[in-house]
Coordinates of C-alpha atoms and ligand atoms in Angstrom, one line a residue:
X11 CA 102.3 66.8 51.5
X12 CA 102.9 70.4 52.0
X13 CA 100.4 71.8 55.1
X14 CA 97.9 73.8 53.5
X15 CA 97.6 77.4 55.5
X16 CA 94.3 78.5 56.4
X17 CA 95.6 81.6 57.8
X18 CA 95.8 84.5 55.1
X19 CA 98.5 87.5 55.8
X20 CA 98.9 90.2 54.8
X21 CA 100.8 89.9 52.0
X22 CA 103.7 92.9 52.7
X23 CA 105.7 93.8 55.2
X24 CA 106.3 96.9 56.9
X25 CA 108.8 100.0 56.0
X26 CA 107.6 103.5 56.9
X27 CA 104.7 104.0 59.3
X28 CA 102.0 106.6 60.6
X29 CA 101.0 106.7 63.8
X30 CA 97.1 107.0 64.2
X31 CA 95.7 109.2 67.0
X32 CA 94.2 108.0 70.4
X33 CA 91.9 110.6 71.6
X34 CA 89.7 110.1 74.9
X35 CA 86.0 109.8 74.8
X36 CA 85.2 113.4 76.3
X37 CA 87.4 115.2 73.2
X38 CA 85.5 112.8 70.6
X39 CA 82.2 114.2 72.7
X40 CA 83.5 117.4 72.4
X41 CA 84.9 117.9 68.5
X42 CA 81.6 115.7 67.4
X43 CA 79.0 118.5 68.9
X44 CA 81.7 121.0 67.0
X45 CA 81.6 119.3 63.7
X46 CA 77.6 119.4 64.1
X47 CA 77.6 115.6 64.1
X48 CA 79.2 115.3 60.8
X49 CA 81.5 113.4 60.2
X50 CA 83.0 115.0 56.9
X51 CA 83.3 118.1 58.9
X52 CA 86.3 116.1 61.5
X53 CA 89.8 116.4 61.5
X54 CA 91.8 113.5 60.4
X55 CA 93.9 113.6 63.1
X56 CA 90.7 113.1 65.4
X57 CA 89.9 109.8 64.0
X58 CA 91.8 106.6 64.8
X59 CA 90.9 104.3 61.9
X60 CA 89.3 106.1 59.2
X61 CA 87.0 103.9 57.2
X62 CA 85.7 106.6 55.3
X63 CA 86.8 106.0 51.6
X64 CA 88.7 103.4 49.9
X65 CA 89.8 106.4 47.4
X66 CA 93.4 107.4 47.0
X67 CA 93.6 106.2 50.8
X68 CA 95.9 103.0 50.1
X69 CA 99.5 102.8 51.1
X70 CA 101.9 102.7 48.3
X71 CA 104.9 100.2 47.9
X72 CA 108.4 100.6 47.6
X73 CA 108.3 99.7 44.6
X74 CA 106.1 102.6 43.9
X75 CA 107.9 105.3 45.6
X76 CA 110.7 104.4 43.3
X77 CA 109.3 104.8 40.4
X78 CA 108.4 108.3 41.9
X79 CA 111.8 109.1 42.5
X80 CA 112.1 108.2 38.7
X81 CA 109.4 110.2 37.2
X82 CA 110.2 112.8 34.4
X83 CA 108.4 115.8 34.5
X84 CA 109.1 116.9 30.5
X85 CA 106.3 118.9 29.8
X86 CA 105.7 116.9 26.5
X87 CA 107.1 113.2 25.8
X88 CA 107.9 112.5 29.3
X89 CA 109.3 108.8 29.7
X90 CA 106.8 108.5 32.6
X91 CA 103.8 108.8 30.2
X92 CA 105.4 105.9 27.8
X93 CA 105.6 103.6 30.8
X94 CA 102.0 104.7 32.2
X95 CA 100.6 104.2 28.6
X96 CA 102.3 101.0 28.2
X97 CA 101.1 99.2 31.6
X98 CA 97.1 100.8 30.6
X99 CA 97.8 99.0 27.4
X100 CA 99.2 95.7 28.5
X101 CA 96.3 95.4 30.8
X102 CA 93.3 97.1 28.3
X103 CA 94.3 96.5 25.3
X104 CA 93.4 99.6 24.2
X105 CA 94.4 102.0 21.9
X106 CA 94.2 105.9 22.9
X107 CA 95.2 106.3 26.8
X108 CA 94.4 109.7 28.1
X109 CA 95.5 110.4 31.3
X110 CA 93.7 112.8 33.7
X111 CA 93.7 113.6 37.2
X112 CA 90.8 111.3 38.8
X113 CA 87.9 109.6 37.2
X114 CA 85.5 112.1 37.1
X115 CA 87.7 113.9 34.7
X116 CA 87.9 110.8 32.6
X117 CA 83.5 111.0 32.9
X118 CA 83.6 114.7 32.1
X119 CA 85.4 115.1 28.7
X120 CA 84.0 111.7 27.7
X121 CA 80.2 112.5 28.5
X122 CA 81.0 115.7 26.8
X123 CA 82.3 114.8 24.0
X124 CA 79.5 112.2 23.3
X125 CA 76.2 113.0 25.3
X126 CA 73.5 115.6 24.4
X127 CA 70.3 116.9 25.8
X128 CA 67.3 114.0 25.9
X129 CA 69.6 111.3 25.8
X130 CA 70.1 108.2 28.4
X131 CA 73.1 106.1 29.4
X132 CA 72.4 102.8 30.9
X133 CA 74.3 101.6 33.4
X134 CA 74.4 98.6 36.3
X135 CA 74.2 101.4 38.9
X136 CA 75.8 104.9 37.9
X137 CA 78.7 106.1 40.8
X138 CA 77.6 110.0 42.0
X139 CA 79.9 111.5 39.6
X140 CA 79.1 109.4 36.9
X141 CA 75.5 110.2 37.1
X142 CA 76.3 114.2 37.7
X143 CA 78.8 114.3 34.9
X144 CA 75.6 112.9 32.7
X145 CA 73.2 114.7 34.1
X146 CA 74.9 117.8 33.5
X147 CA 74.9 117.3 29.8
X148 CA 71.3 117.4 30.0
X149 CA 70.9 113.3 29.7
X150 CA 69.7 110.9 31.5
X151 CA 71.6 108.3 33.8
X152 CA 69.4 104.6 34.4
X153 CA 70.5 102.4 37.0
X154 CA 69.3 99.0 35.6
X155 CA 71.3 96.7 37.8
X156 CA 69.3 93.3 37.9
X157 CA 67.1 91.7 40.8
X158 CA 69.6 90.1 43.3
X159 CA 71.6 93.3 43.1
X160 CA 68.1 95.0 44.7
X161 CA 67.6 92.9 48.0
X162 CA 70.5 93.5 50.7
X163 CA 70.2 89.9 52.9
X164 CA 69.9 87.9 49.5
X165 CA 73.1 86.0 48.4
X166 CA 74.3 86.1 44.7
X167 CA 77.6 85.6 43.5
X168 CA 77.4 88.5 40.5
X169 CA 75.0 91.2 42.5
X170 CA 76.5 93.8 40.5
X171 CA 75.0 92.2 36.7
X172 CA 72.9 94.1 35.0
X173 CA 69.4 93.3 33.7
X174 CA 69.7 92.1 30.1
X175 CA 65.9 92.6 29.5
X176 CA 65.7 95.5 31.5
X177 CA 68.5 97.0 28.9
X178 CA 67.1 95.6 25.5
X179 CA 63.5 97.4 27.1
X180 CA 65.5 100.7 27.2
X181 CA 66.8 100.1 23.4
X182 CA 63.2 99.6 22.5
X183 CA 62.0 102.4 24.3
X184 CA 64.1 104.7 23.8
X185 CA 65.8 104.0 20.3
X186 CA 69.8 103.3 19.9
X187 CA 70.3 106.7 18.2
X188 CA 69.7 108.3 22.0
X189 CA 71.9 106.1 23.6
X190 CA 75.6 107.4 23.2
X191 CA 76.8 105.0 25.1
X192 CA 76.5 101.9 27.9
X193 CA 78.0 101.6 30.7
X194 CA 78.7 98.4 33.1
X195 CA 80.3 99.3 36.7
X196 CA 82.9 97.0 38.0
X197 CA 83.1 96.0 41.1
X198 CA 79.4 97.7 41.3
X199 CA 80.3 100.8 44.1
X200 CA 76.8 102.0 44.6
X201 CA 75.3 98.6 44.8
X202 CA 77.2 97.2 47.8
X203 CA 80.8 97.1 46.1
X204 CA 79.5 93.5 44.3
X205 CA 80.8 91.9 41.0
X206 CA 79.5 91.6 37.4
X207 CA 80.3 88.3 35.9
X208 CA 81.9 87.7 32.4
X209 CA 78.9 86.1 31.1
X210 CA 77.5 89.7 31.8
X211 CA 79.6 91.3 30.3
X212 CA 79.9 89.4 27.4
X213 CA 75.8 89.6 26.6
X214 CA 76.4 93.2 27.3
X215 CA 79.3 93.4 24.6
X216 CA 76.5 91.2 22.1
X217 CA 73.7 93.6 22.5
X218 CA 75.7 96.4 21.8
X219 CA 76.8 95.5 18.8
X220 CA 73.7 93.9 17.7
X221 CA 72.5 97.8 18.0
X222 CA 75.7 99.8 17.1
X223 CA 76.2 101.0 20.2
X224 CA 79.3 102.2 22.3
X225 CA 80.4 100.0 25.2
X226 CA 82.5 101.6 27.8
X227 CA 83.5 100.2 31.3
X228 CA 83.5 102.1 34.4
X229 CA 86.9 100.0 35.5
X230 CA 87.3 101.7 38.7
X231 CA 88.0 98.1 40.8
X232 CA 88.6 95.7 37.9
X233 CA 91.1 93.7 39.5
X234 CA 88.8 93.2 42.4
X235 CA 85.9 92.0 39.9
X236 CA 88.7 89.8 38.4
X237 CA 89.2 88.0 41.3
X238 CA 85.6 87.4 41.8
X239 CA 85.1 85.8 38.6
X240 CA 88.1 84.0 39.1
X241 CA 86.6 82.8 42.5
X242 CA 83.2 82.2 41.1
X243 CA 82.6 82.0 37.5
X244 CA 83.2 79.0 36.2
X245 CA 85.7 78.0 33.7
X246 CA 87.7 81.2 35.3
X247 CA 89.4 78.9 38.4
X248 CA 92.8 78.5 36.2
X249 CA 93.0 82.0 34.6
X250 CA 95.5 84.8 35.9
X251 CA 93.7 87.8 37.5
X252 CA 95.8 90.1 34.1
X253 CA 94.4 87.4 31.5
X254 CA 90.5 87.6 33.3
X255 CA 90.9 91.6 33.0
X256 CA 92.2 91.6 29.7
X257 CA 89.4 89.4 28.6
X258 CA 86.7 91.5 30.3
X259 CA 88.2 95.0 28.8
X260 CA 88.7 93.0 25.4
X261 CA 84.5 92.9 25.7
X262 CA 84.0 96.6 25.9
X263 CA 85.4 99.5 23.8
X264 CA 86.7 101.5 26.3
X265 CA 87.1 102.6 29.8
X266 CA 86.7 105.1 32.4
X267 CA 89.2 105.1 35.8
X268 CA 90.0 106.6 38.9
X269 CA 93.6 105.5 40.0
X270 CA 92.4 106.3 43.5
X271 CA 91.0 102.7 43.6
X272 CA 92.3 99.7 41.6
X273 CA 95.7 102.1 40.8
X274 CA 96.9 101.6 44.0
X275 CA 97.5 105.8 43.8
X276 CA 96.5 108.6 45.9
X277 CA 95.7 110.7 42.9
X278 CA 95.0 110.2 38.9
X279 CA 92.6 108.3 36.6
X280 CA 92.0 107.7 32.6
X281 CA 90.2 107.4 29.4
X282 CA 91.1 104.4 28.1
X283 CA 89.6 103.9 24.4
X284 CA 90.0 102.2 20.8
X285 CA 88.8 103.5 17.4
X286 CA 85.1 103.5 18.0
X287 CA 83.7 101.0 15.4
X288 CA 80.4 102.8 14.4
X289 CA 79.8 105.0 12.2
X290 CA 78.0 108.8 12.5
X291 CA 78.9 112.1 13.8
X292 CA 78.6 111.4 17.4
X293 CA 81.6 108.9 16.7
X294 CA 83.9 110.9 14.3
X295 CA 87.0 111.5 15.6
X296 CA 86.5 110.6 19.1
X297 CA 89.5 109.9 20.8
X298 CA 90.8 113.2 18.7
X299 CA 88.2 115.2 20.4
X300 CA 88.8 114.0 24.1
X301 CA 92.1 115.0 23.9
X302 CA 91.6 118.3 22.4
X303 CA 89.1 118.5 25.3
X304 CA 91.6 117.1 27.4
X305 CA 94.5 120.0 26.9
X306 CA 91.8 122.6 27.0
X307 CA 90.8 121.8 30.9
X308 CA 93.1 119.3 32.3
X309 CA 96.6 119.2 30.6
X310 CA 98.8 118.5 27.5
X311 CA 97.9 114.4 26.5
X312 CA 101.2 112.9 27.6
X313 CA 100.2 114.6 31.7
X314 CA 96.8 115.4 31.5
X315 CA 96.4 116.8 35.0
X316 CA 99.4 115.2 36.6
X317 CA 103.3 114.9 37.6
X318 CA 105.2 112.6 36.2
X319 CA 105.8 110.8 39.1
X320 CA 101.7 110.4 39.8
X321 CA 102.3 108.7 36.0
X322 CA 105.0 106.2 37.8
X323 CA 103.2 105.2 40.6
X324 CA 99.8 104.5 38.6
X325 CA 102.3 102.4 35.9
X326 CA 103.5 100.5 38.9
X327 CA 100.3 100.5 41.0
X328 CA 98.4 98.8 38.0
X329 CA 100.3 95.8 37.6
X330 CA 100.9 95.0 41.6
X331 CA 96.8 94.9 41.7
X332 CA 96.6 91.8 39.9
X333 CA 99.1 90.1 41.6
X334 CA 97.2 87.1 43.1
X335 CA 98.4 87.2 46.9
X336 CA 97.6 90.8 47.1
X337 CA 93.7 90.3 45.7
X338 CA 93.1 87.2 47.8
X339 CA 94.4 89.2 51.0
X340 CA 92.5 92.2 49.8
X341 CA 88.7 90.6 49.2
X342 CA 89.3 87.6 52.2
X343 CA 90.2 91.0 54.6
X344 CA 87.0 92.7 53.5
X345 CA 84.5 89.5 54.0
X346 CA 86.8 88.7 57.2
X347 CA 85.0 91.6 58.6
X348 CA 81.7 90.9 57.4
X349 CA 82.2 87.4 58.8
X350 CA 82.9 88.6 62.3
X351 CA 80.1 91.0 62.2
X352 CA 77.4 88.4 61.0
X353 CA 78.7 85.9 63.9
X354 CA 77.9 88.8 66.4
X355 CA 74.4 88.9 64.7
X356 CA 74.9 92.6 63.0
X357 CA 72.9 92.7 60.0
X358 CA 74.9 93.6 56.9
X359 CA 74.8 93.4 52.9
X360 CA 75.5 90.3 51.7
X361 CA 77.4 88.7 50.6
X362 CA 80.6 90.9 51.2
X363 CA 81.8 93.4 48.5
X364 CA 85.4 93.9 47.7
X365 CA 86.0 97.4 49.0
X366 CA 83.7 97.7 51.8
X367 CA 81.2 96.3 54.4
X368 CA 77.5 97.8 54.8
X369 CA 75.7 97.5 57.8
X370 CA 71.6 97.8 57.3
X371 CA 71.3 100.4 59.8
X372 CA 67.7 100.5 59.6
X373 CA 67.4 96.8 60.4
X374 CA 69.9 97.0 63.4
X375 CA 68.2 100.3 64.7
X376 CA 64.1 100.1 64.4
X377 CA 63.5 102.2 67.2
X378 CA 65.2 104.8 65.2
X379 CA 62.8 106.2 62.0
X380 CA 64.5 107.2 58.9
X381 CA 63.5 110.4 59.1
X382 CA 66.0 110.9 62.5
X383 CA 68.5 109.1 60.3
X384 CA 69.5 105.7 61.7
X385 CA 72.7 104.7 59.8
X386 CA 73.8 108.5 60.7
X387 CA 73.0 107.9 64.3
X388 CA 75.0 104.8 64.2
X389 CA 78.1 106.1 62.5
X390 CA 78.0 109.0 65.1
X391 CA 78.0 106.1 68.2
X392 CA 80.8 104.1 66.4
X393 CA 82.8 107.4 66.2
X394 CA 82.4 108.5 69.8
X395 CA 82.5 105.2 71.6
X396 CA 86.1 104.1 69.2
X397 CA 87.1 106.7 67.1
X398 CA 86.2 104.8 64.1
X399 CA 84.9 106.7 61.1
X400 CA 82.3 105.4 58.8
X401 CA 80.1 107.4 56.1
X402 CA 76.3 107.3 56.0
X403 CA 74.6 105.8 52.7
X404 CA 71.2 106.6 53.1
X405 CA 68.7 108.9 53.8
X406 CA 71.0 112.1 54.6
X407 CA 72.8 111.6 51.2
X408 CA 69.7 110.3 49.3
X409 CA 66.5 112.1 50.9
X410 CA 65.5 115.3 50.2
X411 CA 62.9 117.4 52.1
X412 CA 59.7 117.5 50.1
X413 CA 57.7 119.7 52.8
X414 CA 58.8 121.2 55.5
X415 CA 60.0 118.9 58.3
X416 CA 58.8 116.3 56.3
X417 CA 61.1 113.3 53.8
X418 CA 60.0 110.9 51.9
X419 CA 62.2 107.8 53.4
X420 CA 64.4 106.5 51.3
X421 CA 65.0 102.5 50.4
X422 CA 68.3 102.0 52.4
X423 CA 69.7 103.5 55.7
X424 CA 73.4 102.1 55.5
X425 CA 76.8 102.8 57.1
X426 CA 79.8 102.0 55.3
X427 CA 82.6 100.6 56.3
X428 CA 85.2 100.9 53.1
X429 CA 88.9 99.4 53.7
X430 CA 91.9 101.5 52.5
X431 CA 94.4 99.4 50.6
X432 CA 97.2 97.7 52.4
X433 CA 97.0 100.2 55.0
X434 CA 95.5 98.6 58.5
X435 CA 96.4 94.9 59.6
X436 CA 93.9 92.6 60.9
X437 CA 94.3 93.7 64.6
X438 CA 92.9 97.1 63.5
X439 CA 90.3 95.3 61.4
X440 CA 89.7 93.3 64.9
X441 CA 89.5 96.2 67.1
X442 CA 86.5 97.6 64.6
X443 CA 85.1 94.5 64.5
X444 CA 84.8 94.5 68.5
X445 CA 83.6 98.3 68.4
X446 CA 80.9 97.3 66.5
X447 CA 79.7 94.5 69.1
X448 CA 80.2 96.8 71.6
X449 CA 78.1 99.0 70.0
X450 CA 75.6 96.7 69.1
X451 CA 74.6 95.2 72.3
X452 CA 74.3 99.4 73.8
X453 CA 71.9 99.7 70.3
X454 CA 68.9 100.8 72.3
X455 CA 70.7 103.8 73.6
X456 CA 71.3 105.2 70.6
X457 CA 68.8 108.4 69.8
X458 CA 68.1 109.8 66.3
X459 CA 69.4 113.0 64.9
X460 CA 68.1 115.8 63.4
X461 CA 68.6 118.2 60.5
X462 CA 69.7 122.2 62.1
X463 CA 71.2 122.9 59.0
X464 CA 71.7 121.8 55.2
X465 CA 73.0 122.4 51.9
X466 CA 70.4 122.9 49.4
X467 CA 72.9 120.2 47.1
X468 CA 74.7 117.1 48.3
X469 CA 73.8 118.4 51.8
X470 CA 75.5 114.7 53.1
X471 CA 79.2 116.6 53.2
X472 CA 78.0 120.1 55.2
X473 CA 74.9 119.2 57.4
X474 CA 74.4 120.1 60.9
X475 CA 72.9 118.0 63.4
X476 CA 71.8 118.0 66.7
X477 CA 70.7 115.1 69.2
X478 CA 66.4 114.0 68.2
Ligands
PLP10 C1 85.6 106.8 42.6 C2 84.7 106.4 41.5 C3 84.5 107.2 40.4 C4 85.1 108.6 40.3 O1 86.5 108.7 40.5 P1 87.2 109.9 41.2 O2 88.7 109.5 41.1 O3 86.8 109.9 42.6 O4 86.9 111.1 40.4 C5 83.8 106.8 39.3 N1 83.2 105.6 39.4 C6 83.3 104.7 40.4 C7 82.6 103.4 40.4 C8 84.1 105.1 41.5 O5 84.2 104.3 42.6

């Protein structure tokens, strides 16, 4: 018998490398009080593992930068777009593939093309974009992502579902005529990074065309959801992470995407869509109208918004995410840090997501109220004692000041810790991992902040703290 390896590498080697930036503890002192204890508001080249986003952060292959080198940049027709189109086709199935340059383009010309005032879009949990680009057209965006997904210590294979009952409630309520469309996030990003299983998917598919309504994926991290169902769902074990995607897009009638995740890209995204298969103005001519919407704001339908070799690298990018070794390195790295952090006793969601790990700040920090912003606090003492950049998920992105000096608290203080793809090896995941301890057994140090200056929008990016 072959030994069976426990030990899972990563599954590339190395070609061209960055070096990352050592600073000492006084400069981090130092820039933090001049960034105003923001983190946005760093330089890059002050942070030494930047855990910020998983978005357009990943490392490309070689494989990749060839194709680059291969990209046409024809104006109209370019061969890059036939080979982008055809790998968003092989995987989809779809018809009418509209490139544009992130997702929230993709969300814009869709949402505008099909939303109007008074209406609401269901969803597991809308991303920020997705519920802005809604919002803007005067509709409403409802996060109806089902119990599990609502308790942080519980553990549920498919947190990210949504509820069934919950959604046929909103048909009821609201009638099918003001619902242009449903929505189903996968991997669910604003609930903790978790799945939604096929079974979800597939009731979600059955109600909507019990009540004529349009279906449409946000597919952001598919090939990471694929991998959970392949891991957890039964009857999915023997399945190929391209057939489980292909049978979970074959449920919906479209897609949105940012290439800045599952495309393995640093830039570009798409509308992904067939024929829609109801009937009625809202409906007419759909895919028609996004691209005329599309060469109006973002670029002619064979670029939409980007080079030709963006086109390559997504073509390229899209197919290496479902190869198996890379998604079993890529979820087992993620929950190996969530495993080492739960041994040391740090309280985190659970169970691990694919992109990220959230600690419950509140939980690890009750001496500090949400009002002096805990999880802010403790991305600001991971920062300064290793350099390590996190981003706050909690009450400075979520509260708002109802009275002067005075919040209601929000439900969640978290910091997250989101992995970049194929970019740090598991020393630098074990270095974070041992800055956390550290910081964890100093906890009761750590003082609350408070609010000098904000934004009166999205004040998370420019506010300006000071020590509580
Ligand atoms: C990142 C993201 C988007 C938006 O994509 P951008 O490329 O950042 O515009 C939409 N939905 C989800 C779930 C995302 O994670």
């Amino acid at each position: 018998m072959p030994h069976e390896f426990k030990t899972i590498i990563e599954p590339f080697k190395i070609k061209t490398v960055e070096p990352i930036h050592f600073t000492t503890y006084e400069h981090r002192r130092a820039v933090l009080e001049e960034a105003g204890y923001n983190l946005f508001l760093l330089h890059a080249d002050d942070v030494l593992i930047d855990l910020l986003t998983d978005s357009g952060t990943g490392a490309m292959s070689s494989e990749q930068w060839a194709g680059m080198m291969r990209g046409d940049e024809s104006y109209a027709g370019a061969r890059s777009f036939y080979r982008f189109e055809e790998a968003v086709q092989e995987i989809t199935g779809y018809t009418h593939v509209i490139p544009t340059h992130q997702g929230r383009a993709a969300e814009r010309i869709l949402f505008g093309a099909l939303c109007r005032p008074g209406d609401v879009v269901p969803n597991n949990n809308h991303f920020d974009t997705t519920r802005a680009n809604i919002e803007y057209r005067g509709a409403e965006a409802r996060d109806l992502v089902a119990d599990a997904g609502r308790h942080p210590q519980l553990i549920h294979p498919f947190k990210g579902n949504i509820d069934l009952d919950a959604l046929e409630a909103t048909v009821d309520e609201v009638g099918a005529e003001n619902i242009p469309l449903v929505m189903l996030t996968i991997t669910n990003n604003a609930g903790g990074g978790q799945p939604v299983s096929m079974a979800n998917i597939r009731a979600v598919s059955e109600l909507c065309k019990r009540h004529n309504l349009l279906f449409i994926l946000d597919a952001c991290r598919f090939a990471e959801n694929a991998w959970f169902i392949k891991q957890r769902e039964q009857g999915y074990a023997d399945m190929t992470p391209r057939e489980i995607a292909h049978e979970m897009f074959g449920y919906a009638d479209g897609c949105t995407m940012s290439a800045k995740k599952d495309g393995l890209a640093n830039i570009g995204g798409f509308l992904a869509l067939n024929d829609p298969p109801y009937d009625g103005q809202r409906y007419l001519d759909l895919p028609q109208r996004c691209k005329n919407q599309l060469i109006l704001t973002e670029g002619f339908p064979t670029y939409g918004g980007l080079a030709g070799y963006d086109l390559e690298a997504i073509a390229v990018g899209l197919r290496e995410v479902l190869h198996e070794d890379y998604l079993r390195y890529r979820i087992r790295s993620t929950a190996y840090l969530g495993d080492k952090l739960t041994a040391a006793g740090v309280p985190i969601v659970q169970p691990p997501g694919g992109h990220a790990i959230y600690i419950d700040a509140r939980s690890m920090l009750p001496h500090i109220p949400p009002h002096e912003y805990p999880a802010q606090a403790l991305a600001v003492a991971l920062y300064l004692e290793a350099g390590i950049r996190a981003v706050e998920i909690g009450q400075v992105m979520f509260g708002r000041p109802v009275a002067a000096g005075f919040e209601e608290p929000g439900p969640l203080d978290l910091v997250r810790l989101t992995i970049p793809r194929r970019v740090y090896t598991q020393s630098h995941i074990d270095y974070v991992a041992e800055a956390i301890e550290h910081v964890n057994i100093a906890k009761d140090r750590i003082r609350g902040l408070r609010i000098v200056w904000q934004a009166p929008a999205l004040r998370h990016f420019s506010a300006r703290f000071e020590p509580a």
